[in-house]
Short mmCIF file of C-alpha atoms in Angstrom, two decimals:
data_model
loop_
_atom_site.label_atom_id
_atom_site.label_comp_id
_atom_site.label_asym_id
_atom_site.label_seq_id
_atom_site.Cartn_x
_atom_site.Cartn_y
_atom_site.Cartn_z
CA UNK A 1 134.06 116.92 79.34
CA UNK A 2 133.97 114.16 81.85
CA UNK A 3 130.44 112.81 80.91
CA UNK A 4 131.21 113.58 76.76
CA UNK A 5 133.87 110.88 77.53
CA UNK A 6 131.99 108.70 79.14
CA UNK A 7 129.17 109.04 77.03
CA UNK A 8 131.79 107.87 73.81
CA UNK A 9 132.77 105.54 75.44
CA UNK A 10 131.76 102.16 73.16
CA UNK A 11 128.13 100.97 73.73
CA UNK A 12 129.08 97.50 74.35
CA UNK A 13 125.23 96.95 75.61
CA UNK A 14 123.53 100.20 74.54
CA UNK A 15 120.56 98.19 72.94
CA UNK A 16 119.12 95.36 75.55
CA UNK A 17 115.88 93.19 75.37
CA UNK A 18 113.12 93.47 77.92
CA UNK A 19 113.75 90.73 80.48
CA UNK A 20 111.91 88.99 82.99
CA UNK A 21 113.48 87.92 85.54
CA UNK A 22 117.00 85.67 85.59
CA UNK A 23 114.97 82.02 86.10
CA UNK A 24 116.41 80.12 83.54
CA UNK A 25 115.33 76.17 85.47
CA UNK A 26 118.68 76.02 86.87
CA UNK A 27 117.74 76.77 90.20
CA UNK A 28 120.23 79.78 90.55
CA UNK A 29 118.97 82.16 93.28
CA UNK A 30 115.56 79.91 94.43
CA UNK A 31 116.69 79.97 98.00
CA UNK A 32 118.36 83.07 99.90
CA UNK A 33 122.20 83.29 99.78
CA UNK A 34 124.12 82.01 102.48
CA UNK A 35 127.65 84.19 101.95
CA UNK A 36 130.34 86.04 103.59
CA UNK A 37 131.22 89.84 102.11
CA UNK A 38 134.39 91.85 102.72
CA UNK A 39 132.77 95.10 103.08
CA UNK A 40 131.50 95.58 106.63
CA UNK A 41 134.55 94.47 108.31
CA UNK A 42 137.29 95.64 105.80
CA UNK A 43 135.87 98.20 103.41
CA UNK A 44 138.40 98.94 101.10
CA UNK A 45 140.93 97.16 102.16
CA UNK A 46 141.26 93.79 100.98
CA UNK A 47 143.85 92.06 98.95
CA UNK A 48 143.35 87.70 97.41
CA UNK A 49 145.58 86.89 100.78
CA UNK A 50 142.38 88.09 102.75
CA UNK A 51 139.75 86.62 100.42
CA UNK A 52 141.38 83.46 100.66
CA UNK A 53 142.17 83.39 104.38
CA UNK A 54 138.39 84.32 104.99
CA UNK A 55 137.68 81.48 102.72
CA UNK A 56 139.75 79.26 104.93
CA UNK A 57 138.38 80.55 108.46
CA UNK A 58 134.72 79.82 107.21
CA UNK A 59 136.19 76.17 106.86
CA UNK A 60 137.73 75.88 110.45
CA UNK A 61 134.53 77.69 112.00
CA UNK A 62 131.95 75.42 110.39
CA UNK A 63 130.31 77.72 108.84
CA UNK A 64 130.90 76.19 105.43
CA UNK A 65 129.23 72.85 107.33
CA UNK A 66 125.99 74.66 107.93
CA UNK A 67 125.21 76.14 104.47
CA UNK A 68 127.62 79.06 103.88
CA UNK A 69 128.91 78.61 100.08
CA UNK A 70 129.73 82.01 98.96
CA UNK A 71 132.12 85.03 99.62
CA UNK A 72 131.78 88.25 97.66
CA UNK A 73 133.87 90.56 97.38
CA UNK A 74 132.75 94.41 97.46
CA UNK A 75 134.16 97.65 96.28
CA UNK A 76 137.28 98.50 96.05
CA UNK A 77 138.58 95.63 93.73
CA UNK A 78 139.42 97.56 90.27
CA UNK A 79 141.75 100.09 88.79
CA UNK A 80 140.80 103.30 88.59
CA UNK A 81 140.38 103.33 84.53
CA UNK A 82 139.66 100.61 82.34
CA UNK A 83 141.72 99.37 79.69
CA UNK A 84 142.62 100.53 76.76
CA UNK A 85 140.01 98.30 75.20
CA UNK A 86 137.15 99.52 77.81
CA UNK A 87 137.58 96.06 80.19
CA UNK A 88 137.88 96.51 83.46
CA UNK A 89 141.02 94.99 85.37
CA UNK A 90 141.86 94.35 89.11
CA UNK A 91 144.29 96.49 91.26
CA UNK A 92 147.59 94.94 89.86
CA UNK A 93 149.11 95.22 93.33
CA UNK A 94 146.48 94.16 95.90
CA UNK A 95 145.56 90.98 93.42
CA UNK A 96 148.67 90.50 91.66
CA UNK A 97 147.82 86.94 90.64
CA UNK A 98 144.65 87.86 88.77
CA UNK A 99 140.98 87.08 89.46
CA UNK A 100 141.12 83.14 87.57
CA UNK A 101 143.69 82.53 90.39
CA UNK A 102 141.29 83.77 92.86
CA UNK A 103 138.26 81.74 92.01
CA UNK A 104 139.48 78.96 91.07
CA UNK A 105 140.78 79.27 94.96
CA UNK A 106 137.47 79.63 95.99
CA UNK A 107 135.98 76.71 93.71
CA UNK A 108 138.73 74.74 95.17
CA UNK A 109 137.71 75.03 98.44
CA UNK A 110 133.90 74.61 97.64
CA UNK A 111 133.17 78.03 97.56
CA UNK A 112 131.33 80.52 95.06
CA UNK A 113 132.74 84.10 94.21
CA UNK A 114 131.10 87.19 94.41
CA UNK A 115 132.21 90.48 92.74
CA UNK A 116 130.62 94.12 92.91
CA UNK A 117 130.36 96.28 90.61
CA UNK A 118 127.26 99.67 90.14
CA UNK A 119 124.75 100.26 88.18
CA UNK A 120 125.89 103.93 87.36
CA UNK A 121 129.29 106.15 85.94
CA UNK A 122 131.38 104.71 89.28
CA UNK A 123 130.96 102.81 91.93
CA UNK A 124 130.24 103.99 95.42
CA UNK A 125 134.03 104.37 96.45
CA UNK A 126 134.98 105.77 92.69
CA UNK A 127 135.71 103.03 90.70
CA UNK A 128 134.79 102.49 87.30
CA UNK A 129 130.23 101.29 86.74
CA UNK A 130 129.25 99.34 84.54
CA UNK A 131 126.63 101.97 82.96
CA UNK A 132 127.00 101.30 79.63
CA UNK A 133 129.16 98.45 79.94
CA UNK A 134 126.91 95.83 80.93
CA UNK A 135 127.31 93.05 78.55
CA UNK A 136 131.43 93.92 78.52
CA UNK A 137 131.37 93.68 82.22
CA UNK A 138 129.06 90.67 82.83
CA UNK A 139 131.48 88.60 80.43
CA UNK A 140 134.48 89.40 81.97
CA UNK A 141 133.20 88.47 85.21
CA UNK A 142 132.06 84.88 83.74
CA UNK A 143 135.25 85.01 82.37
CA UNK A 144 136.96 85.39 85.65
CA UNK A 145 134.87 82.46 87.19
CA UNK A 146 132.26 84.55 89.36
CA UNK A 147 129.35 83.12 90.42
CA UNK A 148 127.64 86.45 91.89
CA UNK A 149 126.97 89.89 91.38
CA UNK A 150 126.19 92.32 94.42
CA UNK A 151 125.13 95.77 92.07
CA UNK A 152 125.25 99.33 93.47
CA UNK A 153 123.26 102.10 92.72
CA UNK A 154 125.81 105.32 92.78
CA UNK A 155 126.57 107.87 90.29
CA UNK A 156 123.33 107.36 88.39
CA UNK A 157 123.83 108.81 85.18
CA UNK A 158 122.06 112.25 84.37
CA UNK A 159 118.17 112.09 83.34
CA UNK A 160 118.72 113.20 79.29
CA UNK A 161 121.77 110.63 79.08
CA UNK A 162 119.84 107.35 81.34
CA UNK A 163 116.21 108.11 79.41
CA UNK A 164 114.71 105.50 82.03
CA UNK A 165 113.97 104.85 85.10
CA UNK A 166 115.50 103.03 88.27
CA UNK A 167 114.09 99.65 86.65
CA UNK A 168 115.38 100.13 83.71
CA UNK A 169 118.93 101.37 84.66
CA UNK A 170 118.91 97.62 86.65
CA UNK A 171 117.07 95.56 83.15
CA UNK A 172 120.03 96.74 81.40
CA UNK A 173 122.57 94.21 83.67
CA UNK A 174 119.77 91.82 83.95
CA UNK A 175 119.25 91.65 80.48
CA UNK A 176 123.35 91.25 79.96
CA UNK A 177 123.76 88.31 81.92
CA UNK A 178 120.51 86.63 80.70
CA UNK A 179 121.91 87.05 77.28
CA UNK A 180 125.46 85.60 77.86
CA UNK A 181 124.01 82.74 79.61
CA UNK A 182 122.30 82.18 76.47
CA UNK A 183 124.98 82.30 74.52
CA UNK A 184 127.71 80.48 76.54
CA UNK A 185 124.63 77.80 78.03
CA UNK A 186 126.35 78.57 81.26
CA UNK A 187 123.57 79.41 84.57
CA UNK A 188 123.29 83.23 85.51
CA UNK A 189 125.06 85.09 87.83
CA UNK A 190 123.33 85.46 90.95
CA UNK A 191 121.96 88.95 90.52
CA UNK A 192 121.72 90.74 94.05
CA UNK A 193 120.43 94.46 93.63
CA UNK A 194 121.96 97.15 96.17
CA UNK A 195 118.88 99.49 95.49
CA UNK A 196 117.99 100.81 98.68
CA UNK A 197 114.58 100.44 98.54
CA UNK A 198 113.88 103.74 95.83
CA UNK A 199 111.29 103.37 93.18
CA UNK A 200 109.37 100.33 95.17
CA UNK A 201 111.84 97.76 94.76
CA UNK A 202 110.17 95.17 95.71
CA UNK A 203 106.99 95.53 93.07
CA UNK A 204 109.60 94.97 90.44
CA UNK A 205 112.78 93.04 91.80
CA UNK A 206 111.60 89.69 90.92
CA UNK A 207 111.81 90.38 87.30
CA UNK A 208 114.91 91.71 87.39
CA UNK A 209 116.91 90.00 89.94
CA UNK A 210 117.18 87.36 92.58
CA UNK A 211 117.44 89.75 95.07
CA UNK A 212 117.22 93.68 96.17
CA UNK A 213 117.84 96.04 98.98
CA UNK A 214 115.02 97.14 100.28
CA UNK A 215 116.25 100.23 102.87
CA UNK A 216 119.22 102.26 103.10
CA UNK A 217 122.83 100.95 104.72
CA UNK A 218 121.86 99.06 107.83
CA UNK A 219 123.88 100.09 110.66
CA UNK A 220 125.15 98.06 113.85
CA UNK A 221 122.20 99.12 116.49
CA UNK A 222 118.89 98.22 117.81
CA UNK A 223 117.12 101.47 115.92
CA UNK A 224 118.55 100.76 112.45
CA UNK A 225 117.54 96.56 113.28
CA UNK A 226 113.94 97.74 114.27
CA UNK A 227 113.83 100.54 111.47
CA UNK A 228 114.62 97.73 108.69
CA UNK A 229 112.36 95.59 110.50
CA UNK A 230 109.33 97.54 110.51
CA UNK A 231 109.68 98.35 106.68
CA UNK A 232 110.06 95.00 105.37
CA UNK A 233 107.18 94.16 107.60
CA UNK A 234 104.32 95.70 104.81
CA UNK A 235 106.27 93.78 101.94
CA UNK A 236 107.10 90.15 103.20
CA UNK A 237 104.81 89.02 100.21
CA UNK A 238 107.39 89.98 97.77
CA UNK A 239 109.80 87.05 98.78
CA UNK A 240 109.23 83.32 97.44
CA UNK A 241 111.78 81.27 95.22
CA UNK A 242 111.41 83.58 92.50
CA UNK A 243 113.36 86.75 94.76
CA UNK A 244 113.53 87.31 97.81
CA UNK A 245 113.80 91.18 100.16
CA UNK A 246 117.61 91.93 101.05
CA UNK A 247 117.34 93.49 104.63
CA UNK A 248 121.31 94.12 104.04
CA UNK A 249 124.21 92.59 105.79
CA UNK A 250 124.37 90.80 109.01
CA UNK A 251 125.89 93.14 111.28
CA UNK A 252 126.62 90.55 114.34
CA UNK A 253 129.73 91.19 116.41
CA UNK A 254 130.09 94.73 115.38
CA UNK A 255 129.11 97.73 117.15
CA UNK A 256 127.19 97.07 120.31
CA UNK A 257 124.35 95.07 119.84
CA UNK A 258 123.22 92.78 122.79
CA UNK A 259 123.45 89.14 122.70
CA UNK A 260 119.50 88.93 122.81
CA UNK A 261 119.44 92.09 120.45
CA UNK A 262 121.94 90.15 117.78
CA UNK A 263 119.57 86.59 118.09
CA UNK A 264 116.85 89.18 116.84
CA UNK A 265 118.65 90.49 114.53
CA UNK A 266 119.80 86.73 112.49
CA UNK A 267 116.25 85.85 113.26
CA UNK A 268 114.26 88.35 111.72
CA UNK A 269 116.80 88.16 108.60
CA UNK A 270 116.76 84.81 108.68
CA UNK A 271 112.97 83.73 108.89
CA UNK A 272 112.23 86.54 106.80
CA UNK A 273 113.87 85.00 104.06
CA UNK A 274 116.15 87.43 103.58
CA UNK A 275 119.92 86.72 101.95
CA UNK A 276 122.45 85.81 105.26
CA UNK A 277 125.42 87.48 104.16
CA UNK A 278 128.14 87.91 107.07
CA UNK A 279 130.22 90.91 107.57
CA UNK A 280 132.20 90.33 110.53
CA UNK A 281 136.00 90.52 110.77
CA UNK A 282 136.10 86.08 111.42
CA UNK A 283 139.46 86.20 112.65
CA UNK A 284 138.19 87.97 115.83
CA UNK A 285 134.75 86.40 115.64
CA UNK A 286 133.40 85.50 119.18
CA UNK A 287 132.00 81.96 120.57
CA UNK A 288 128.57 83.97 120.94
CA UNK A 289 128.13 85.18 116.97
CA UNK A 290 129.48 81.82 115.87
CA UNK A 291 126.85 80.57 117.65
CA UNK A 292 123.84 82.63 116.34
CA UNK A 293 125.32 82.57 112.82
CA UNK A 294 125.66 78.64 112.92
CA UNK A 295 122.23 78.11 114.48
CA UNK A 296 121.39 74.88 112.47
CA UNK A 297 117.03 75.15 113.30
CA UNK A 298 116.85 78.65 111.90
CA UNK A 299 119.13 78.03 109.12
CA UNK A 300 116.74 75.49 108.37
CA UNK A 301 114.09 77.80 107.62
CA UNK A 302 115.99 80.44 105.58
CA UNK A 303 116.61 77.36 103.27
CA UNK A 304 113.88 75.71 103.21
CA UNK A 305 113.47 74.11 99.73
CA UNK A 306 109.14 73.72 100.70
CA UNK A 307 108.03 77.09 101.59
CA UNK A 308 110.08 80.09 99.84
CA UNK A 309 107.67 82.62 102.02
CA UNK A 310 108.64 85.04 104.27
CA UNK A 311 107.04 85.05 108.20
CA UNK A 312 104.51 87.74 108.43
CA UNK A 313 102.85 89.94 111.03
CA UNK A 314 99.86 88.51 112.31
CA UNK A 315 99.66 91.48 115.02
CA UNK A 316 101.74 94.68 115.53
CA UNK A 317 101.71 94.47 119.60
CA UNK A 318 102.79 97.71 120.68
CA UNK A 319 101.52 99.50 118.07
CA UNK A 320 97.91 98.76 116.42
CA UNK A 321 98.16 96.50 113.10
CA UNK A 322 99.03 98.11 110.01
CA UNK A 323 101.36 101.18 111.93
CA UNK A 324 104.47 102.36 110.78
CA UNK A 325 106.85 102.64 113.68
CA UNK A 326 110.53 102.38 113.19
CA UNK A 327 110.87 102.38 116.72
CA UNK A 328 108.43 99.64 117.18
CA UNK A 329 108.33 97.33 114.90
CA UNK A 330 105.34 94.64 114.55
CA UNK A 331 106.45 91.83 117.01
CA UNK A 332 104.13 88.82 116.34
CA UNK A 333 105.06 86.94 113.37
CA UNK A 334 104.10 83.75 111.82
CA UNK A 335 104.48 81.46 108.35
CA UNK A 336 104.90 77.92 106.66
CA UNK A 337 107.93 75.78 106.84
CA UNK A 338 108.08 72.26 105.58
CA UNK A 339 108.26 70.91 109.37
CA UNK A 340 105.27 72.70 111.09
CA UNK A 341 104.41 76.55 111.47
CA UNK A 342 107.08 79.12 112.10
CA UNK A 343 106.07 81.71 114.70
CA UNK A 344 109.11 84.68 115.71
CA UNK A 345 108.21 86.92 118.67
CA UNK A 346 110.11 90.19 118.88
CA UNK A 347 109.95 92.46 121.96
CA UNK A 348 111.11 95.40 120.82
CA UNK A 349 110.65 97.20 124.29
CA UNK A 350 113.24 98.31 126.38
CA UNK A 351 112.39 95.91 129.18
CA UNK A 352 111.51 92.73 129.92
CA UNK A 353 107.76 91.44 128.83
CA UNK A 354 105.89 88.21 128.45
CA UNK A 355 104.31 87.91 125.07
CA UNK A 356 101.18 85.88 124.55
CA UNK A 357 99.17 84.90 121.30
CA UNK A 358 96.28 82.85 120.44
CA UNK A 359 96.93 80.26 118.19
CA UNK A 360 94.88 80.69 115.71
CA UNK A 361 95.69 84.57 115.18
CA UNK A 362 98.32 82.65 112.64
CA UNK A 363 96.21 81.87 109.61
CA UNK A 364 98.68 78.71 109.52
CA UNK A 365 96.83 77.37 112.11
CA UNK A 366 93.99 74.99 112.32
CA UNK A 367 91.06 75.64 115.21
CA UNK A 368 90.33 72.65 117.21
CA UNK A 369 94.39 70.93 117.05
CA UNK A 370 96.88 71.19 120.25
CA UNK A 371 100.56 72.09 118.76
CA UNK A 372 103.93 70.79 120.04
CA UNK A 373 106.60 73.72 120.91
CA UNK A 374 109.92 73.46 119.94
CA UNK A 375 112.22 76.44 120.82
CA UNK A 376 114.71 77.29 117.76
CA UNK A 377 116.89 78.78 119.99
CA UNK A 378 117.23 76.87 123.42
CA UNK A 379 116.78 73.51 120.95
CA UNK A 380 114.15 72.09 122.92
CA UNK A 381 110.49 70.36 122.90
CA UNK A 382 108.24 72.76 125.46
CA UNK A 383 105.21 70.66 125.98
CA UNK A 384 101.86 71.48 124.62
CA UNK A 385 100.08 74.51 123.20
CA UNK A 386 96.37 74.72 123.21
CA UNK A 387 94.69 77.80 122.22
CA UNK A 388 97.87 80.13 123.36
CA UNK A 389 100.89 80.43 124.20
CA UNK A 390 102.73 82.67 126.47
CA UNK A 391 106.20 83.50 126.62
CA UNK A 392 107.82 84.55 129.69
CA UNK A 393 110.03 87.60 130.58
CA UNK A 394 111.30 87.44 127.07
CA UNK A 395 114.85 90.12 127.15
CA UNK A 396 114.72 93.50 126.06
CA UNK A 397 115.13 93.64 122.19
CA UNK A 398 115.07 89.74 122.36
CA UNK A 399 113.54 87.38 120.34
CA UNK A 400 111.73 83.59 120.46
CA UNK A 401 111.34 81.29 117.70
CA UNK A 402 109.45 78.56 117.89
CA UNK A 403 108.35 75.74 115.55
CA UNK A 404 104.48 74.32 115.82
CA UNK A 405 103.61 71.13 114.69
CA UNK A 406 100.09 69.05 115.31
CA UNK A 407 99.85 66.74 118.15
CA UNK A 408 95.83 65.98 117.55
CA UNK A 409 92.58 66.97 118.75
CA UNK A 410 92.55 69.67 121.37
CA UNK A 411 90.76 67.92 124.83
CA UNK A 412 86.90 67.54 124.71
CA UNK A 413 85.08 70.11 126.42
CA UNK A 414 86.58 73.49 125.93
CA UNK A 415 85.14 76.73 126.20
CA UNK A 416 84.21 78.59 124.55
CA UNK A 417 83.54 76.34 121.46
CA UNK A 418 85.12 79.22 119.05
CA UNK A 419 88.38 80.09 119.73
CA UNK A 420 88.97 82.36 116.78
CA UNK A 421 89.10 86.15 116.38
CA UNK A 422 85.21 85.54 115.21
CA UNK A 423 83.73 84.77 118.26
CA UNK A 424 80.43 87.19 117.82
CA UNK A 425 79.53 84.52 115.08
CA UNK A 426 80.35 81.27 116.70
CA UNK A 427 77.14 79.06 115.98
CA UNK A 428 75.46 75.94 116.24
CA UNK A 429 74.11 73.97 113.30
CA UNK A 430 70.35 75.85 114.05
CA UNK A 431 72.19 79.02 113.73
CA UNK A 432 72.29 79.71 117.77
CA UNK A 433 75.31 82.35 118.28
CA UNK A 434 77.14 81.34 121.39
CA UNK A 435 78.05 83.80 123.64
#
């Protein structure tokens, strides 16, 4: 009886074009969010007093200075049932002054909203989906002055009522807000699938969203950091200004991550392209995560407006290349940034190690240059690379990031004349192979 309901329930979107993608020129969702959401930290229960506050507390810690611009709110937010009309409506009591109040807060302050809302019958805490509902539901958000839409994947509707696949379930909200912002001339929402990686995300996110989730519910450890890690490691090249793999929330100051093992965590996320969204309680947030979170050099690179690439592994380390360990993730990583190339070195051992590379294992490199060394995290210039680089006793689970950038010719004379990974067919102009 339940699903006969839901199933008469008014088709407000039951017939949807094929879409592809949300890139309308407006430049909505080319670089990876920078955002706060409520979930991590609060769950279920928030109320506009704590939006708001939050709001306020990313002003006062800076991190509004350094790029964050959003905060999204996550389940939780709705009545139970719809209207009588089939809208959906906020909890009367928790935000009593309605969700125009609320974002026009936000936009106030110089912040964008974010609202949640799934893909199937409910949401993931039993609140009403928007299956069925789509173009109803991505009005009313416009309509409330939301900028953002994080969208779950629970309750998926039975196989003879959906008729479609996992892409298709997420097309139908995709093609709803590419049709109202056709009709109203207004930009999309920022479209940020929660899919957890089923059905190969990442070959189809990009024409369906600005963003997707590419593993289940990340978790405030080392083992779920180096398990997320090491799968978004065989799909960096699915992230460039057209969408971008969500590794999930930032999980820095919860649980008990290291110091070093939180740095590797917002730098993996971070160069990796991935969306930055915090989910720490920020009126208990420590000098150490506002630290990490506001670190302006890696920030930098997440947003850079040159390059929308990912870093990728250039050699697995502990593992050989191309292994799937979710222990042991690859940990030498390189890619383009407008400034120089990007390298991130990850030792995901339980003890201290130095980690050494030859230059031009990056492909970013060029043979025959020396590279100035600037460390992302200490925020200084480290001399001169030629050939390699070593980095010493790097921390257990800890991280470098470094930034290379030409400083000429390499000095005259060195051997052997090949530095490469082809040595065996280093040659002279006769064709002489040097040993």
């Amino acid at each position: 009886m339940f699903l006969t309901a839901l199933v008469g329930l008014a088709l407000y979107s039951s017939s949807l074009p094929l879409v592809y993608g949300l890139d309308d020129g407006s430049g909505v969702g080319r670089l990876p969010a920078l955002a706060y959401n409520t979930w991590n930290a609060y769950q279920c229960n928030i109320d506009e007093d704590l939006i708001v506050t939050t709001a306020q507390l990313m002003v006062s810690l800076g991190l509004q200075d350094v790029g964050y611009n959003r905060v999204n709110l996550d389940d939780c937010w709705a009545m139970k049932n719809r209207t009588a009309d089939g809208s959906l409506q906020p909890d009367t009591t928790r935000f009593s002054k309605g969700f125009n109040w609320l974002t026009d807060q936000l936009h106030s302050m110089g912040f964008q909203a974010g609202i949640y809302s799934d893909s199937g019958w409910l949401t993931c805490a039993g609140y009403p989906g928007s299956y069925q509902n789509e173009a109803r539901d991505a009005e009313t958000f416009q309509d409330w002055g939301f900028d953002y839409l994080k969208y779950d994947n629970c309750y998926i509707p039975f196989d003879d009522v959906l008729r479609e696949g996992v892409y298709g379930k997420y097309q139908r909200m995709s093609g709803a807000l590419v049709n109202l912002s056709k009709s109203t001339g207004q930009p999309p929402l920022l479209f940020s699938l929660c899919e957890w990686g089923w059905d190969q995300v990442w070959l189809w996110g990009a024409s369906v969203g600005h963003s997707w989730r590419t593993t289940g519910d990340i978790s405030p450890s080392w083992d779920s950091l180096a398990s997320i890690i090491n799968t978004n490691s065989f799909i960096t090249q699915a992230t460039n200004f057209y969408g971008r793999n969500d590794m999930d929330m930032l999980q820095l100051g919860n649980g008990n991550m290291t110091f070093d093992e939180a740095k590797s965590h917002f730098t993996a996320w971070a160069l990796m392209k991935s969306p930055l969204i915090i989910g720490t309680n920020l009126s208990a947030i420590t000098n150490e995560t506002l630290e990490i979170l506001t670190n302006k050099e890696i920030l930098a690179i997440n947003q850079d407006p040159v390059y929308g690439t990912s870093i990728s592994p250039f050699r697995w380390g502990v593992n050989p290349d191309w292994v799937s360990n979710a222990s042991y993730p690859a940990q030498y990583w390189s890619g383009q940034s407008q400034n120089g190339t990007v390298f991130m070195l990850l030792n995901t051992l339980d003890e201290p190690a130095d980690m050494t590379f030859n230059l031009t294992e990056s492909a970013w490199i060029r043979a025959g240059i020396q590279y100035n060394v600037r460390d992302l995290w200490t925020h200084t210039d480290n001399g001169t690379a030629i050939r390699s680089f070593t980095a010493t006793a790097v921390p257990p689970h800890g991280v470098v990031a470094l930034l290379l950038t030409e400083a000429g010719d390499e000095p005259a004379g060195l051997w052997p004349p090949c530095a490469g990974a082809a040595d065996s067919q280093c040659s002279t102009p006769n064709g002489t192979h040097v040993e």
